[in-house]
Coordinates of C-alpha atoms in Angstrom, one line a residue:
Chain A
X1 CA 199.1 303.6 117.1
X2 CA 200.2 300.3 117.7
X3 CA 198.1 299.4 120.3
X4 CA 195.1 298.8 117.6
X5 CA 194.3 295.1 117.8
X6 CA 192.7 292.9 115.3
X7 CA 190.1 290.5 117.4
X8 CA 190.4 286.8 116.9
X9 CA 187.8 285.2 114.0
X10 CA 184.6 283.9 116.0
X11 CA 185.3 280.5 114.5
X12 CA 188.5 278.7 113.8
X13 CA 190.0 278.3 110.4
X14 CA 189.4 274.6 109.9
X15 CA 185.7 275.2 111.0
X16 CA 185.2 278.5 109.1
X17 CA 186.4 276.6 106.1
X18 CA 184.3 273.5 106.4
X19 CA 180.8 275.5 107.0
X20 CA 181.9 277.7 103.6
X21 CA 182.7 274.5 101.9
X22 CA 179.7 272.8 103.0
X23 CA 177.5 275.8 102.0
X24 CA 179.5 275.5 98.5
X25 CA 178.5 271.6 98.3
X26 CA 175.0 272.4 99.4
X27 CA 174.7 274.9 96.7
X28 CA 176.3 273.0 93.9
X29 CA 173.8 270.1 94.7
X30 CA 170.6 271.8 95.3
X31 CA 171.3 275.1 93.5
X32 CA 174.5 276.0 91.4
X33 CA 177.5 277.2 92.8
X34 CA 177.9 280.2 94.8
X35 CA 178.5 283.5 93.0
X36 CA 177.3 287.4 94.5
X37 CA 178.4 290.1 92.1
X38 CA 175.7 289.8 88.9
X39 CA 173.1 290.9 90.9
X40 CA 175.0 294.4 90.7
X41 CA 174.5 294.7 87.5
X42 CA 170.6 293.1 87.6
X43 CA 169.5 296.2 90.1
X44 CA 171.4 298.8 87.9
X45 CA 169.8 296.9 85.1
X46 CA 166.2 297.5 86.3
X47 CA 167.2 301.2 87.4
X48 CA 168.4 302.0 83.7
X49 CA 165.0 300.3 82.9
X50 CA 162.8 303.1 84.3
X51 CA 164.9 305.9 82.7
X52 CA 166.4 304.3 79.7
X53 CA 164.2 301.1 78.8
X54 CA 165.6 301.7 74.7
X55 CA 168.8 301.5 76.1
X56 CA 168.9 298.2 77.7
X57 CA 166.7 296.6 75.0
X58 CA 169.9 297.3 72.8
X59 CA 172.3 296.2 75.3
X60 CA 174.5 293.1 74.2
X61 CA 174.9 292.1 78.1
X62 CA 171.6 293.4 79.9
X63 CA 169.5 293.2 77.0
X64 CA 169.3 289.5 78.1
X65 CA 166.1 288.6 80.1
X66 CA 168.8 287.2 82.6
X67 CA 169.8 291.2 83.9
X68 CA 166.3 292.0 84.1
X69 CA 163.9 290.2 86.6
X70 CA 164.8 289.3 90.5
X71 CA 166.1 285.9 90.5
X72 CA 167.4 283.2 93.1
X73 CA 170.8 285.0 92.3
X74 CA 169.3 287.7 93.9
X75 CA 167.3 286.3 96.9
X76 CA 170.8 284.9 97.7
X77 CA 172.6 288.4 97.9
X78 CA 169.2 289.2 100.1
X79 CA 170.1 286.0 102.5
X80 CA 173.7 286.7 103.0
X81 CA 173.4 290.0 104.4
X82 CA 170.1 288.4 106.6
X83 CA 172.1 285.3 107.4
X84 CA 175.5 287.8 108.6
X85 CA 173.0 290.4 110.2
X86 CA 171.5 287.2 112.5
X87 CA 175.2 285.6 112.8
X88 CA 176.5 289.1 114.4
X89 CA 173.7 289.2 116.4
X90 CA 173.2 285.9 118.2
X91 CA 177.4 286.2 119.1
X92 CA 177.0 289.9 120.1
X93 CA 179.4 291.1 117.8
X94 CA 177.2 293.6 116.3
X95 CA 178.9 297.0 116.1
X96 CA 178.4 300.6 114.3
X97 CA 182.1 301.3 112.9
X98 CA 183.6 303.0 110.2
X99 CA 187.2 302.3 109.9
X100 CA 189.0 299.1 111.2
X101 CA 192.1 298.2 112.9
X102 CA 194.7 297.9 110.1
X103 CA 193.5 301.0 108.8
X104 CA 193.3 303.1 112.3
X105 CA 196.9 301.7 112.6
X106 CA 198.3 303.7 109.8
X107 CA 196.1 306.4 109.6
X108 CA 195.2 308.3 112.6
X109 CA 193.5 311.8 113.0
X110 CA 190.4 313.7 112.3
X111 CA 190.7 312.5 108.3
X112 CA 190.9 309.2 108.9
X113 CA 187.2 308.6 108.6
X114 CA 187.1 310.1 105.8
X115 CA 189.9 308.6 103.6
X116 CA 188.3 305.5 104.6
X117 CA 185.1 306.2 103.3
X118 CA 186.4 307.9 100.1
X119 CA 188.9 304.3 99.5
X120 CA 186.1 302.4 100.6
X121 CA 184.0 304.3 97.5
X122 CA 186.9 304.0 94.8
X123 CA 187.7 300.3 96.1
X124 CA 183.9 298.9 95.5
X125 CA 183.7 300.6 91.9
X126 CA 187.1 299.0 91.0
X127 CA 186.0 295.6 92.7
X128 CA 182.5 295.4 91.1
X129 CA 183.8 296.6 87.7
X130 CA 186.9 294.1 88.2
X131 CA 184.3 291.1 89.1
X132 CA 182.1 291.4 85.9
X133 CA 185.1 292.2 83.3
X134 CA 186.8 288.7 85.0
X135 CA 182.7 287.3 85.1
X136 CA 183.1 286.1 88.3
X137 CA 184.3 287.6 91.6
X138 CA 186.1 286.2 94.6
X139 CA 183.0 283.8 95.4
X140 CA 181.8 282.9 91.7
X141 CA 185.2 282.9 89.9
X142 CA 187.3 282.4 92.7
X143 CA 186.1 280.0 95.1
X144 CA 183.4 278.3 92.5
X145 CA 185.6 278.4 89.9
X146 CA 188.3 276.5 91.6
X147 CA 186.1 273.9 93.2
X148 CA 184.7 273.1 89.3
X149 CA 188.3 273.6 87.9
X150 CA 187.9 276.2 85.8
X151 CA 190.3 277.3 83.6
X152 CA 189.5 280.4 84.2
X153 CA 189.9 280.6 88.2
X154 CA 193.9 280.0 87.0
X155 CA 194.4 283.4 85.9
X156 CA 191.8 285.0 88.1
X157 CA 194.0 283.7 91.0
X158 CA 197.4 285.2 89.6
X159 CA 196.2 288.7 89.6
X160 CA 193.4 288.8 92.2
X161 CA 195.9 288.0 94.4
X162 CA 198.9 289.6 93.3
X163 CA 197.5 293.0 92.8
X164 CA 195.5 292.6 96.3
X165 CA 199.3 291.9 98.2
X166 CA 200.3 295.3 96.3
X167 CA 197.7 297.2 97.2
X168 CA 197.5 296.2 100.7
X169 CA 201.5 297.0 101.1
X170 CA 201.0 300.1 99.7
X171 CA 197.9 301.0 101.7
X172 CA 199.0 299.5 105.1
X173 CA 202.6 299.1 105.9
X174 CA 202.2 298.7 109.5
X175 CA 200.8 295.9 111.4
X176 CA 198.4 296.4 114.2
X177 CA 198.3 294.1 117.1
X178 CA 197.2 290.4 116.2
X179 CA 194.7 288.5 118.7
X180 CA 196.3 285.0 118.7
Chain B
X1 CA 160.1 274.5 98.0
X2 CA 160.6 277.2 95.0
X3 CA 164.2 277.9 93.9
X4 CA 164.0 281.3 95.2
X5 CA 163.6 279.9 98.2
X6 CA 166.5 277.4 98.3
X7 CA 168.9 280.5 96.7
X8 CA 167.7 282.5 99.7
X9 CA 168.3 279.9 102.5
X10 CA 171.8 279.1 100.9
X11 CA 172.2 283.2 101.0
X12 CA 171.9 283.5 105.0
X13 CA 173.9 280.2 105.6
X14 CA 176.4 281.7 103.2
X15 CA 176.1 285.4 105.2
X16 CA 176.3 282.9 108.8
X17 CA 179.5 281.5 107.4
X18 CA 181.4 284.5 106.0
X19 CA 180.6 286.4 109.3
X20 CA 181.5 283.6 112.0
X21 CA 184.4 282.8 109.6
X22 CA 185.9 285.6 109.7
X23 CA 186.0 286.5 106.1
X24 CA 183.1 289.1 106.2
X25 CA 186.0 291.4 107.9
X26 CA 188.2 293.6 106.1
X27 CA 191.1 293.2 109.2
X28 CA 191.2 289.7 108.5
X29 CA 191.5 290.2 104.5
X30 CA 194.1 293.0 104.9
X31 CA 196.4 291.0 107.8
X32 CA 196.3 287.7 105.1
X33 CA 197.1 290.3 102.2
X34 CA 200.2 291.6 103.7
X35 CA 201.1 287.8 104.7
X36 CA 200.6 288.7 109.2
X37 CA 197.6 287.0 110.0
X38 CA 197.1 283.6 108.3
X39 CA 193.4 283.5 109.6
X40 CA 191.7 284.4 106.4
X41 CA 193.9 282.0 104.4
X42 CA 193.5 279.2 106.1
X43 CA 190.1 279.3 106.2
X44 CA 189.6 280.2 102.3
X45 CA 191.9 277.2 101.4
X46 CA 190.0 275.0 103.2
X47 CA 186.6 276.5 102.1
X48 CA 188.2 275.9 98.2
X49 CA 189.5 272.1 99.0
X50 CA 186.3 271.3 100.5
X51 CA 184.3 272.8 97.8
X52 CA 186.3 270.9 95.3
X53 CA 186.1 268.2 96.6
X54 CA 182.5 267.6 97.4
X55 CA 181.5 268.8 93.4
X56 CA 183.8 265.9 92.1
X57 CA 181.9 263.9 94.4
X58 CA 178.7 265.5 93.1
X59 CA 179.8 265.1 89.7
X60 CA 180.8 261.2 90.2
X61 CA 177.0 260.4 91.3
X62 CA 175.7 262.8 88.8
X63 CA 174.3 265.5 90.9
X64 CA 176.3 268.8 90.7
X65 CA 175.0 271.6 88.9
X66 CA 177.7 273.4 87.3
X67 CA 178.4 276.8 86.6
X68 CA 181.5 277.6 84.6
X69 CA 182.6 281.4 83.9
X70 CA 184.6 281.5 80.6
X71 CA 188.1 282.0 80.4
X72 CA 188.3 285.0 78.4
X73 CA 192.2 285.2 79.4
X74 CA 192.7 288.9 79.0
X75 CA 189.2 290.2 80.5
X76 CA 189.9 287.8 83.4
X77 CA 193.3 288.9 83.9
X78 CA 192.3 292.6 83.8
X79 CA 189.4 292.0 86.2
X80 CA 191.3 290.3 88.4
X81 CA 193.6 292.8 89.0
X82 CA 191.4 295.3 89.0
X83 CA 188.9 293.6 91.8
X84 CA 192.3 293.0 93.6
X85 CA 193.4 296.4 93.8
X86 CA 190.2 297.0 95.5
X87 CA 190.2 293.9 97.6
X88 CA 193.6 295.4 99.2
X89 CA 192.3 298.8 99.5
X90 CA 189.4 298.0 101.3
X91 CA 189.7 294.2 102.5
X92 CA 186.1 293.9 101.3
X93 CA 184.9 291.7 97.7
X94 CA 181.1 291.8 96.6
X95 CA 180.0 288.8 99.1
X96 CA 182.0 289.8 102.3
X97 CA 180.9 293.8 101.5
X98 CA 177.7 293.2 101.8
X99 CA 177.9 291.2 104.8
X100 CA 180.1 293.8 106.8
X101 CA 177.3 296.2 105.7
X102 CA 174.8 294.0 107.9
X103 CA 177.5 293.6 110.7
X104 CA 177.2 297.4 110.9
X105 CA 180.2 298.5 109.0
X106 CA 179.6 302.0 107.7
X107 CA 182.4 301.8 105.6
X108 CA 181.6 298.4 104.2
X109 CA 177.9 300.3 102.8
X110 CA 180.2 303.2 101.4
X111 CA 182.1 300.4 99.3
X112 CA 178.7 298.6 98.7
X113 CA 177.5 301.9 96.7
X114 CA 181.0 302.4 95.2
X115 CA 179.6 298.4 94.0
X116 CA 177.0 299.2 92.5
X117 CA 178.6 302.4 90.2
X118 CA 181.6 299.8 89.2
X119 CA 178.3 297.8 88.1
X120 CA 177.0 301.2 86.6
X121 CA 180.5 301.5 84.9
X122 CA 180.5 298.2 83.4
X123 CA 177.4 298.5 81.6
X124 CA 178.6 301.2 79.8
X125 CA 182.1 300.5 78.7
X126 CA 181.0 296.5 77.9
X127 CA 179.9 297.4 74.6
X128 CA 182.7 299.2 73.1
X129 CA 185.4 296.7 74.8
X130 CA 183.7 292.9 75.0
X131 CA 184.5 292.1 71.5
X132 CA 188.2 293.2 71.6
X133 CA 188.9 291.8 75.3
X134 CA 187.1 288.7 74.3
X135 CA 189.0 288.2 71.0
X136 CA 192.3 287.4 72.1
X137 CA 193.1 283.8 74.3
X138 CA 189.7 282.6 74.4
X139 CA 189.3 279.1 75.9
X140 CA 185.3 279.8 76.6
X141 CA 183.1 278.1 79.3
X142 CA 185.8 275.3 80.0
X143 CA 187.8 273.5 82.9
X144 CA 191.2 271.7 83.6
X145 CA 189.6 268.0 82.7
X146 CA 187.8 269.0 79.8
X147 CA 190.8 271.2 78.4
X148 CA 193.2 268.5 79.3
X149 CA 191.3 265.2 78.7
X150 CA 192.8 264.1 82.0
X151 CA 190.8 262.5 84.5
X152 CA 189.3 265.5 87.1
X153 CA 190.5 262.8 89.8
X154 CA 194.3 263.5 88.9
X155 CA 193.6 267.2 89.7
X156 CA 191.4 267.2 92.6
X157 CA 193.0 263.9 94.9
X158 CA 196.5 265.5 94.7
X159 CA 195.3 269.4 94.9
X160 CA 193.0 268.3 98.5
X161 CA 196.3 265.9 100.0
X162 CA 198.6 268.0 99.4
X163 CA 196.8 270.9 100.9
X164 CA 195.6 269.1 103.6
X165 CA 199.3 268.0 104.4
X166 CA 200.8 271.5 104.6
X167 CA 197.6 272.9 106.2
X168 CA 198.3 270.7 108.9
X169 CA 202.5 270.9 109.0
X170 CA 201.8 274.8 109.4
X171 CA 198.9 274.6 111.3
X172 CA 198.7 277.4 114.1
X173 CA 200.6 276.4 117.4
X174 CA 202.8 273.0 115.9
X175 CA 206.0 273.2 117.3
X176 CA 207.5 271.7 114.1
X177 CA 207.3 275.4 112.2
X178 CA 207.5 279.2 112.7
X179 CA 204.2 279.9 112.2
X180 CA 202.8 282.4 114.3
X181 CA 199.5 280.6 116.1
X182 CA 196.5 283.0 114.8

């Protein structure tokens, strides 16, 4: 079990962080700044549309016209997975898998798999229902919000952080092998 | 060009970065979560200081466009901690979920639909709970300078120095801490 190893990041941290932070400045001066999770809601939006138009109409949140048309919010979710599907792609890295390292070192056997999938499940509702409550998620709170200095990123940070160190102790107490 | 165009180029060099990075996997996340691999850290503190300090710069010459999320305290709080509970679980958020979905990630498209039922869940409880979570420590669209009345250039200058300094006193492979090199 401990001979699961965690592969070294294709780019260093010092570059990996000034290509996101460029990305940030380039959006902040051509666009506004970078943010992923409303366009969860906007597709749910336009699916409650088809079977419950009275519904949203009446909405205080997605009643708004900004919930229910396609927008550059959108087209920017649609890039990032283009942009990471050509980035995996032109290094090679691009790999059908279902579980990763830090979870294959704690959890071994024929369930694995599916624990994964079934955390993996419970995790995005909680993180997507987490974003909106908090209006922002680790990109558009976090990350935008600190480079604007928001008040809000302040307490966003506390517990986005906090509970994420609990919840990753609890889930994986042992380390796999680290690629230096 | 349209801006649905410009959102969508920024989308794929956002995707490039996350992915080459190393954020857009959930090893990385995890290892910086339970404080082993300093990878992920790194990187998102410079991505922050960077970002910071190129919209001050933005903001000097007059060309940022800015997007501030209120600070409902309480519905911030709770969101947090709920969005962290599943960023531990899973090592994925929204951005770097979807992009482990195109790096082939089975797991990470599993989470993605769990996304979109959080989404589902949200519509239906925001109703009933906005008005109360929203009543309580409400500072609205606002940030640290306007709040304050201090200068953004007393937050920002110190905030990018001093992490700059101890990014580089800890940086990987410096004989002067006990860093692990990652």
């Amino acid at each position: 079990m401990s001979n699961e190893r965690v592969e070294k990041s294709p780019l260093p941290w010092w570059l990996a962080g000034l290509l996101l932070g460029g990305v940030q400045i380039l959006a902040v001066a051509i666009s506004k700044p970078l943010g992923v999770s409303t366009q969860f809601v906007v597709v749910d939006t336009l699916a409650l549309k088809q079977s419950s138009p009275e519904y949203v109409a009446q909405h205080p949140v997605i009643g708004s016209e900004k919930y229910q048309k396609l927008g550059g919010g959108f087209w920017l979710d649609v890039g990032l997975v283009a942009g990471a599907f050509i980035a995996t792609l032109v290094i090679g890295r691009w790999r059908l898998q279902a579980t990763t390292a830090w979870w294959r070192a704690n959890r071994n056997g024929k369930a694995a798999v599916g624990a994964r999938l079934l955390t993996g499940f419970i995790g995005g509702f909680l993180i997507l229902l987490g974003a909106r409550l908090a209006h922002g998620c680790t990109s558009g709170q976090f990350a935008s919000g600190w480079a604007q200095l928001s008040v809000a990123a302040i307490p966003f940070t506390i517990t986005l952080f906090g509970f994420g160190m609990l919840a990753a102790r609890i889930m994986y107490p042992k380390t796999p092998d680290i690629e230096a | 060009m349209s801006a649905t165009t410009i959102s969508f180029i920024i989308g794929i060099l956002f995707g490039a970065a996350l992915y080459l990075g190393g954020l857009a996997n959930p090893d990385k996340i995890v290892g910086t979560l339970r404080l082993k691999d300093f990878h992920a850290m790194r990187t998102i503190a410079v991505f922050v200081l960077v970002g910071m300090l190129g919209t001050w710069i933005l903001q000097l010459i007059g060309h940022a466009n800015m997007d501030v999320k209120p600070a409902e305290v309480l519905p911030v709080l709770i969101g947090g901690a709920l969005l962290g509970i599943g960023f531990g679980l899973t090592g994925y958020c929204p951005g770097t979920g979807l992009a482990c979905v195109a790096a082939g990630r089975f797991d990470a498209l599993i989470t993605v639909i769990g996304m979109f039922f959080g989404a589902l869940a949200y519509i239906y409880i925001i109703p009933t709970i906005s008005k109360p979570l929203a009543s309580v420590m409400n500072y609205d669209k606002t940030t640290l300078p306007e709040k304050t009345g201090i200068n953004a250039a007393v937050f920002v200058i110190p905030l990018v120095v001093i992490g700059v300094l101890l990014l580089w006193l800890t940086r990987p492979g410096s004989k002067s801490t006990t860093v692990k090199p990652i």
